[in-house]
Amino acid sequence: VSLVPLVFPLSFVSKKTVQQVIHLVAQSHSHLEPLFRLAGYTLLTLFLIDLLAILIPLNFTNPVWEFQLANQIVERAPVPILGFIFVLIGESQFRIFKFLSWLSLLGGVLYFLLIPLSISAIVRIDQQSSGQISTRLEQIQQLKEQINKAQTSTDVSAILSQLNPQATPPTIENPEAVKQQLLASLSQNERSLQAQAASRENNLGTQIKNTIKISLGALISGTFFLVIWQKTRKIVNRS
């Protein structure tokens, strides 16, 4: 038994039928252009509103805010990318098309700038955290030395005044007992700070991984925007 393929002969398709199909495709494309344009502008508007909510209030001196800014903008990258694609597909006005072409270049540059911003922010966060812990540990060590050197009730009272200047120093009848209480409290604070330092070191790997993720996302998004700019620039130059 031979198998005869079900092939529709091209000779059976009339020229009129082909023209009708082409006309329907062109007509459907003309109807879809406004929808693409509307969808694109909607996505870009939503992204702009979201971006303003992220930026305001500006706090570029805060590395935590800078890191969160870069992370949130990269996470929302698909929204402006799809918005640009839809608008460029549906936009027929040359001036707007040209403006969007240059805007895509700006978007690419901004996404590339998020790479050094996120790296700088995470380095400063780690330095600040490490510096704060080191400073507090040094202060505790200095207080311990002062307490160990204290001999009289007056010396212990002076240390209490140093720890809490606003409070009235109590009458100290047993300075040695007060010294032991202070040393025990400082030792507990010291152990807590050492635990924080160990936790910071353990979290450093996660922070580095998040920074790499943000940097790669910004690199991919920025490259895509530059590709859009390059392709649209060729169209603009030919027009």
mmCIF file of C-alpha atoms in Angstrom:
data_model
loop_
_atom_site.group_PDB
_atom_site.id
_atom_site.type_symbol
_atom_site.label_atom_id
_atom_site.label_comp_id
_atom_site.label_asym_id
_atom_site.label_seq_id
_atom_site.Cartn_x
_atom_site.Cartn_y
_atom_site.Cartn_z
ATOM 1 C CA VAL A 1 0.000 0.000 0.000
ATOM 2 C CA SER A 2 1.541 3.290 -1.056
ATOM 3 C CA LEU A 3 1.114 6.404 0.999
ATOM 4 C CA VAL A 4 0.077 9.388 -1.078
ATOM 5 C CA PRO A 5 1.013 12.683 0.604
ATOM 6 C CA LEU A 6 -1.792 15.152 0.985
ATOM 7 C CA VAL A 7 -0.295 18.096 -0.874
ATOM 8 C CA PHE A 8 -2.489 20.919 -2.055
ATOM 9 C CA PRO A 9 -1.321 21.720 -5.588
ATOM 10 C CA LEU A 10 -0.197 25.303 -6.016
ATOM 11 C CA SER A 11 -1.821 25.316 -9.447
ATOM 12 C CA PHE A 12 -5.221 25.126 -7.726
ATOM 13 C CA VAL A 13 -4.552 28.448 -5.922
ATOM 14 C CA SER A 14 -5.696 31.283 -8.094
ATOM 15 C CA LYS A 15 -3.933 34.621 -8.297
ATOM 16 C CA LYS A 16 -7.043 36.278 -6.914
ATOM 17 C CA THR A 17 -6.955 34.063 -3.813
ATOM 18 C CA VAL A 18 -3.316 34.981 -3.148
ATOM 19 C CA GLN A 19 -4.119 38.663 -3.475
ATOM 20 C CA GLN A 20 -7.030 38.280 -1.065
ATOM 21 C CA VAL A 21 -4.799 36.591 1.509
ATOM 22 C CA ILE A 22 -2.168 39.327 1.183
ATOM 23 C CA HIS A 23 -4.871 41.973 1.529
ATOM 24 C CA LEU A 24 -6.257 40.320 4.675
ATOM 25 C CA VAL A 25 -2.789 40.105 6.228
ATOM 26 C CA ALA A 26 -2.065 43.755 5.453
ATOM 27 C CA GLN A 27 -5.479 44.798 6.745
ATOM 28 C CA SER A 28 -5.064 42.839 9.990
ATOM 29 C CA HIS A 29 -1.603 44.362 10.479
ATOM 30 C CA SER A 30 -3.013 47.871 10.054
ATOM 31 C CA HIS A 31 -5.662 47.078 12.653
ATOM 32 C CA LEU A 32 -3.098 45.653 15.090
ATOM 33 C CA GLU A 33 -0.693 48.613 14.878
ATOM 34 C CA PRO A 34 -2.802 50.848 17.168
ATOM 35 C CA LEU A 35 -3.122 48.001 19.676
ATOM 36 C CA PHE A 36 0.639 47.461 19.719
ATOM 37 C CA ARG A 37 1.192 51.190 20.139
ATOM 38 C CA LEU A 38 -1.372 51.424 22.945
ATOM 39 C CA ALA A 39 0.088 48.404 24.743
ATOM 40 C CA GLY A 40 3.596 49.805 24.390
ATOM 41 C CA TYR A 41 2.760 53.256 25.730
ATOM 42 C CA THR A 42 0.805 51.663 28.587
ATOM 43 C CA LEU A 43 3.783 49.545 29.628
ATOM 44 C CA LEU A 44 6.178 52.495 29.385
ATOM 45 C CA THR A 45 3.840 54.687 31.437
ATOM 46 C CA LEU A 46 3.482 52.045 34.137
ATOM 47 C CA PHE A 47 7.256 51.638 34.251
ATOM 48 C CA LEU A 48 7.749 55.407 34.527
ATOM 49 C CA ILE A 49 5.295 55.607 37.443
ATOM 50 C CA ASP A 50 7.035 52.685 39.117
ATOM 51 C CA LEU A 51 10.433 54.287 38.524
ATOM 52 C CA LEU A 52 9.360 57.580 40.092
ATOM 53 C CA ALA A 53 8.042 55.706 43.126
ATOM 54 C CA ILE A 54 11.417 53.979 43.457
ATOM 55 C CA LEU A 55 13.494 57.146 43.021
ATOM 56 C CA ILE A 56 11.526 59.467 45.299
ATOM 57 C CA PRO A 57 12.922 60.477 47.691
ATOM 58 C CA LEU A 58 16.459 60.444 46.303
ATOM 59 C CA ASN A 59 19.035 59.070 48.723
ATOM 60 C CA PHE A 60 22.206 58.438 46.732
ATOM 61 C CA THR A 61 24.406 58.760 49.817
ATOM 62 C CA ASN A 62 22.794 55.630 51.275
ATOM 63 C CA PRO A 63 24.391 52.457 49.836
ATOM 64 C CA VAL A 64 21.457 50.282 50.939
ATOM 65 C CA TRP A 65 19.058 52.512 48.984
ATOM 66 C CA GLU A 66 21.382 52.464 45.954
ATOM 67 C CA PHE A 67 21.572 48.662 45.984
ATOM 68 C CA GLN A 68 17.798 48.307 46.287
ATOM 69 C CA LEU A 69 17.354 50.873 43.496
ATOM 70 C CA ALA A 70 19.556 48.902 41.097
ATOM 71 C CA ASN A 71 17.864 45.632 42.037
ATOM 72 C CA GLN A 72 14.320 46.950 41.548
ATOM 73 C CA ILE A 73 15.082 48.619 38.204
ATOM 74 C CA VAL A 74 16.729 45.457 36.846
ATOM 75 C CA GLU A 75 13.819 43.307 38.028
ATOM 76 C CA ARG A 76 11.428 45.553 36.072
ATOM 77 C CA ALA A 77 13.534 45.550 32.880
ATOM 78 C CA PRO A 78 11.104 43.330 30.872
ATOM 79 C CA VAL A 79 8.403 46.008 31.176
ATOM 80 C CA PRO A 80 10.232 48.831 29.306
ATOM 81 C CA ILE A 81 11.757 46.346 26.863
ATOM 82 C CA LEU A 82 8.330 45.049 25.810
ATOM 83 C CA GLY A 83 6.998 48.597 25.859
ATOM 84 C CA PHE A 84 9.667 49.789 23.424
ATOM 85 C CA ILE A 85 9.129 46.813 21.118
ATOM 86 C CA PHE A 86 5.349 47.292 20.977
ATOM 87 C CA VAL A 87 5.608 51.043 20.428
ATOM 88 C CA LEU A 88 8.223 50.726 17.693
ATOM 89 C CA ILE A 89 6.111 48.091 15.921
ATOM 90 C CA GLY A 90 2.985 50.218 16.002
ATOM 91 C CA GLU A 91 4.400 53.745 15.757
ATOM 92 C CA SER A 92 4.060 55.365 12.328
ATOM 93 C CA GLN A 93 5.097 58.953 13.105
ATOM 94 C CA PHE A 94 8.743 59.507 12.196
ATOM 95 C CA ARG A 95 9.521 62.106 14.877
ATOM 96 C CA ILE A 96 8.214 59.913 17.677
ATOM 97 C CA PHE A 97 10.031 56.916 16.209
ATOM 98 C CA LYS A 98 13.275 58.911 16.121
ATOM 99 C CA PHE A 99 12.754 60.124 19.700
ATOM 100 C CA LEU A 100 12.162 56.570 20.903
ATOM 101 C CA SER A 101 15.313 55.469 19.104
ATOM 102 C CA TRP A 102 17.431 57.938 21.088
ATOM 103 C CA LEU A 103 15.476 57.106 24.238
ATOM 104 C CA SER A 104 16.478 53.458 23.846
ATOM 105 C CA LEU A 105 20.126 54.584 23.755
ATOM 106 C CA LEU A 106 19.584 56.483 26.994
ATOM 107 C CA GLY A 107 17.944 53.417 28.527
ATOM 108 C CA GLY A 108 20.909 51.259 27.561
ATOM 109 C CA VAL A 109 23.397 53.681 29.118
ATOM 110 C CA LEU A 110 21.363 53.924 32.325
ATOM 111 C CA TYR A 111 21.187 50.150 32.692
ATOM 112 C CA PHE A 112 24.942 49.891 32.169
ATOM 113 C CA LEU A 113 25.441 52.495 34.924
ATOM 114 C CA LEU A 114 23.551 50.240 37.331
ATOM 115 C CA ILE A 115 26.468 47.786 37.219
ATOM 116 C CA PRO A 116 29.063 50.020 38.946
ATOM 117 C CA LEU A 117 26.322 51.447 41.167
ATOM 118 C CA SER A 118 25.373 48.041 42.576
ATOM 119 C CA ILE A 119 29.003 46.953 43.008
ATOM 120 C CA SER A 120 29.951 50.205 44.737
ATOM 121 C CA ALA A 121 26.890 50.012 46.984
ATOM 122 C CA ILE A 122 27.552 46.463 48.192
ATOM 123 C CA VAL A 123 31.217 47.282 48.904
ATOM 124 C CA ARG A 124 30.231 50.337 50.948
ATOM 125 C CA ILE A 125 27.553 48.374 52.813
ATOM 126 C CA ASP A 126 30.128 45.768 53.823
ATOM 127 C CA GLN A 127 32.668 48.423 54.801
ATOM 128 C CA GLN A 128 30.158 50.343 56.905
ATOM 129 C CA SER A 129 28.954 47.213 58.670
ATOM 130 C CA SER A 130 32.492 46.027 59.344
ATOM 131 C CA GLY A 131 33.581 49.484 60.503
ATOM 132 C CA GLN A 132 30.678 49.863 62.912
ATOM 133 C CA ILE A 133 31.315 46.471 64.503
ATOM 134 C CA SER A 134 35.056 47.132 64.802
ATOM 135 C CA THR A 135 34.458 50.555 66.377
ATOM 136 C CA ARG A 136 32.040 49.178 68.953
ATOM 137 C CA LEU A 137 34.400 46.315 69.822
ATOM 138 C CA GLU A 138 37.213 48.811 70.361
ATOM 139 C CA GLN A 139 34.975 50.909 72.608
ATOM 140 C CA ILE A 140 34.071 47.838 74.675
ATOM 141 C CA GLN A 141 37.736 46.922 75.032
ATOM 142 C CA GLN A 142 38.597 50.449 76.187
ATOM 143 C CA LEU A 143 35.780 50.382 78.748
ATOM 144 C CA LYS A 144 36.985 47.039 80.052
ATOM 145 C CA GLU A 145 40.452 48.492 80.573
ATOM 146 C CA GLN A 146 39.004 51.495 82.421
ATOM 147 C CA ILE A 147 36.896 49.245 84.651
ATOM 148 C CA ASN A 148 39.836 46.996 85.472
ATOM 149 C CA LYS A 149 41.909 50.046 86.412
ATOM 150 C CA ALA A 150 39.158 51.502 88.618
ATOM 151 C CA GLN A 151 40.004 51.132 92.305
ATOM 152 C CA THR A 152 37.610 53.331 94.247
ATOM 153 C CA SER A 153 33.897 54.070 94.256
ATOM 154 C CA THR A 154 34.688 57.435 92.677
ATOM 155 C CA ASP A 155 36.409 55.748 89.733
ATOM 156 C CA VAL A 156 33.471 53.401 89.191
ATOM 157 C CA SER A 157 31.014 56.276 89.522
ATOM 158 C CA ALA A 158 32.932 58.201 86.847
ATOM 159 C CA ILE A 159 32.647 55.234 84.494
ATOM 160 C CA LEU A 160 28.889 55.003 85.113
ATOM 161 C CA SER A 161 28.570 58.717 84.348
ATOM 162 C CA GLN A 162 30.494 58.146 81.124
ATOM 163 C CA LEU A 163 28.133 55.349 80.114
ATOM 164 C CA ASN A 164 24.989 57.337 80.949
ATOM 165 C CA PRO A 165 25.726 61.081 81.264
ATOM 166 C CA GLN A 166 22.072 62.041 81.838
ATOM 167 C CA ALA A 167 21.550 59.747 84.825
ATOM 168 C CA THR A 168 22.556 60.626 88.361
ATOM 169 C CA PRO A 169 25.329 58.246 89.514
ATOM 170 C CA PRO A 170 24.113 55.983 92.330
ATOM 171 C CA THR A 171 25.887 55.611 95.619
ATOM 172 C CA ILE A 172 28.349 52.765 95.268
ATOM 173 C CA GLU A 173 28.997 50.769 98.407
ATOM 174 C CA ASN A 174 30.653 47.779 96.766
ATOM 175 C CA PRO A 175 32.702 48.971 93.758
ATOM 176 C CA GLU A 176 34.071 45.494 93.038
ATOM 177 C CA ALA A 177 30.568 44.035 92.608
ATOM 178 C CA VAL A 178 29.590 46.896 90.291
ATOM 179 C CA LYS A 179 32.761 46.342 88.278
ATOM 180 C CA GLN A 180 31.911 42.672 87.818
ATOM 181 C CA GLN A 181 28.383 43.547 86.684
ATOM 182 C CA LEU A 182 29.739 46.046 84.161
ATOM 183 C CA LEU A 183 32.314 43.589 82.858
ATOM 184 C CA ALA A 184 29.669 40.874 82.484
ATOM 185 C CA SER A 185 27.389 43.241 80.573
ATOM 186 C CA LEU A 186 30.236 44.354 78.293
ATOM 187 C CA SER A 187 31.256 40.740 77.655
ATOM 188 C CA GLN A 188 27.697 39.925 76.613
ATOM 189 C CA ASN A 189 27.655 42.888 74.219
ATOM 190 C CA GLU A 190 31.032 41.802 72.876
ATOM 191 C CA ARG A 191 29.772 38.279 72.140
ATOM 192 C CA SER A 192 26.730 39.743 70.399
ATOM 193 C CA LEU A 193 28.935 41.906 68.171
ATOM 194 C CA GLN A 194 31.193 38.968 67.373
ATOM 195 C CA ALA A 195 28.116 36.972 66.354
ATOM 196 C CA GLN A 196 27.060 39.850 64.097
ATOM 197 C CA ALA A 197 30.520 39.886 62.513
ATOM 198 C CA ALA A 198 30.337 36.135 61.852
ATOM 199 C CA SER A 199 26.845 36.509 60.387
ATOM 200 C CA ARG A 200 28.076 39.324 58.139
ATOM 201 C CA GLU A 201 30.832 37.106 56.773
ATOM 202 C CA ASN A 202 28.356 34.292 56.150
ATOM 203 C CA ASN A 203 25.984 36.646 54.327
ATOM 204 C CA LEU A 204 28.777 38.070 52.195
ATOM 205 C CA GLY A 205 28.479 35.194 49.712
ATOM 206 C CA THR A 206 24.758 35.838 49.287
ATOM 207 C CA GLN A 207 25.387 39.547 48.781
ATOM 208 C CA ILE A 208 28.018 38.834 46.142
ATOM 209 C CA LYS A 209 25.634 36.455 44.357
ATOM 210 C CA ASN A 210 22.894 39.105 44.351
ATOM 211 C CA THR A 211 25.344 41.684 43.016
ATOM 212 C CA ILE A 212 26.367 39.360 40.173
ATOM 213 C CA LYS A 213 22.692 38.733 39.399
ATOM 214 C CA ILE A 214 21.955 42.464 39.258
ATOM 215 C CA SER A 215 25.047 43.160 37.143
ATOM 216 C CA LEU A 216 24.205 40.435 34.624
ATOM 217 C CA GLY A 217 20.593 41.608 34.429
ATOM 218 C CA ALA A 218 21.716 45.190 33.864
ATOM 219 C CA LEU A 219 24.242 44.058 31.239
ATOM 220 C CA ILE A 220 21.668 42.031 29.303
ATOM 221 C CA SER A 221 19.034 44.773 29.518
ATOM 222 C CA GLY A 222 21.482 47.507 28.540
ATOM 223 C CA THR A 223 22.738 45.464 25.597
ATOM 224 C CA PHE A 224 19.184 44.847 24.400
ATOM 225 C CA PHE A 225 18.394 48.577 24.521
ATOM 226 C CA LEU A 226 21.550 49.328 22.533
ATOM 227 C CA VAL A 227 20.521 46.734 19.946
ATOM 228 C CA ILE A 228 17.137 48.463 19.670
ATOM 229 C CA TRP A 229 18.913 51.801 19.219
ATOM 230 C CA GLN A 230 21.260 50.374 16.578
ATOM 231 C CA LYS A 231 18.449 48.795 14.557
ATOM 232 C CA THR A 232 16.166 51.822 14.750
ATOM 233 C CA ARG A 233 19.026 54.201 13.927
ATOM 234 C CA LYS A 234 19.523 52.411 10.612
ATOM 235 C CA ILE A 235 15.837 52.903 9.828
ATOM 236 C CA VAL A 236 16.040 56.579 10.814
ATOM 237 C CA ASN A 237 19.150 57.156 8.681
ATOM 238 C CA ARG A 238 17.476 55.583 5.644
ATOM 239 C CA SER A 239 14.393 57.778 6.045
#
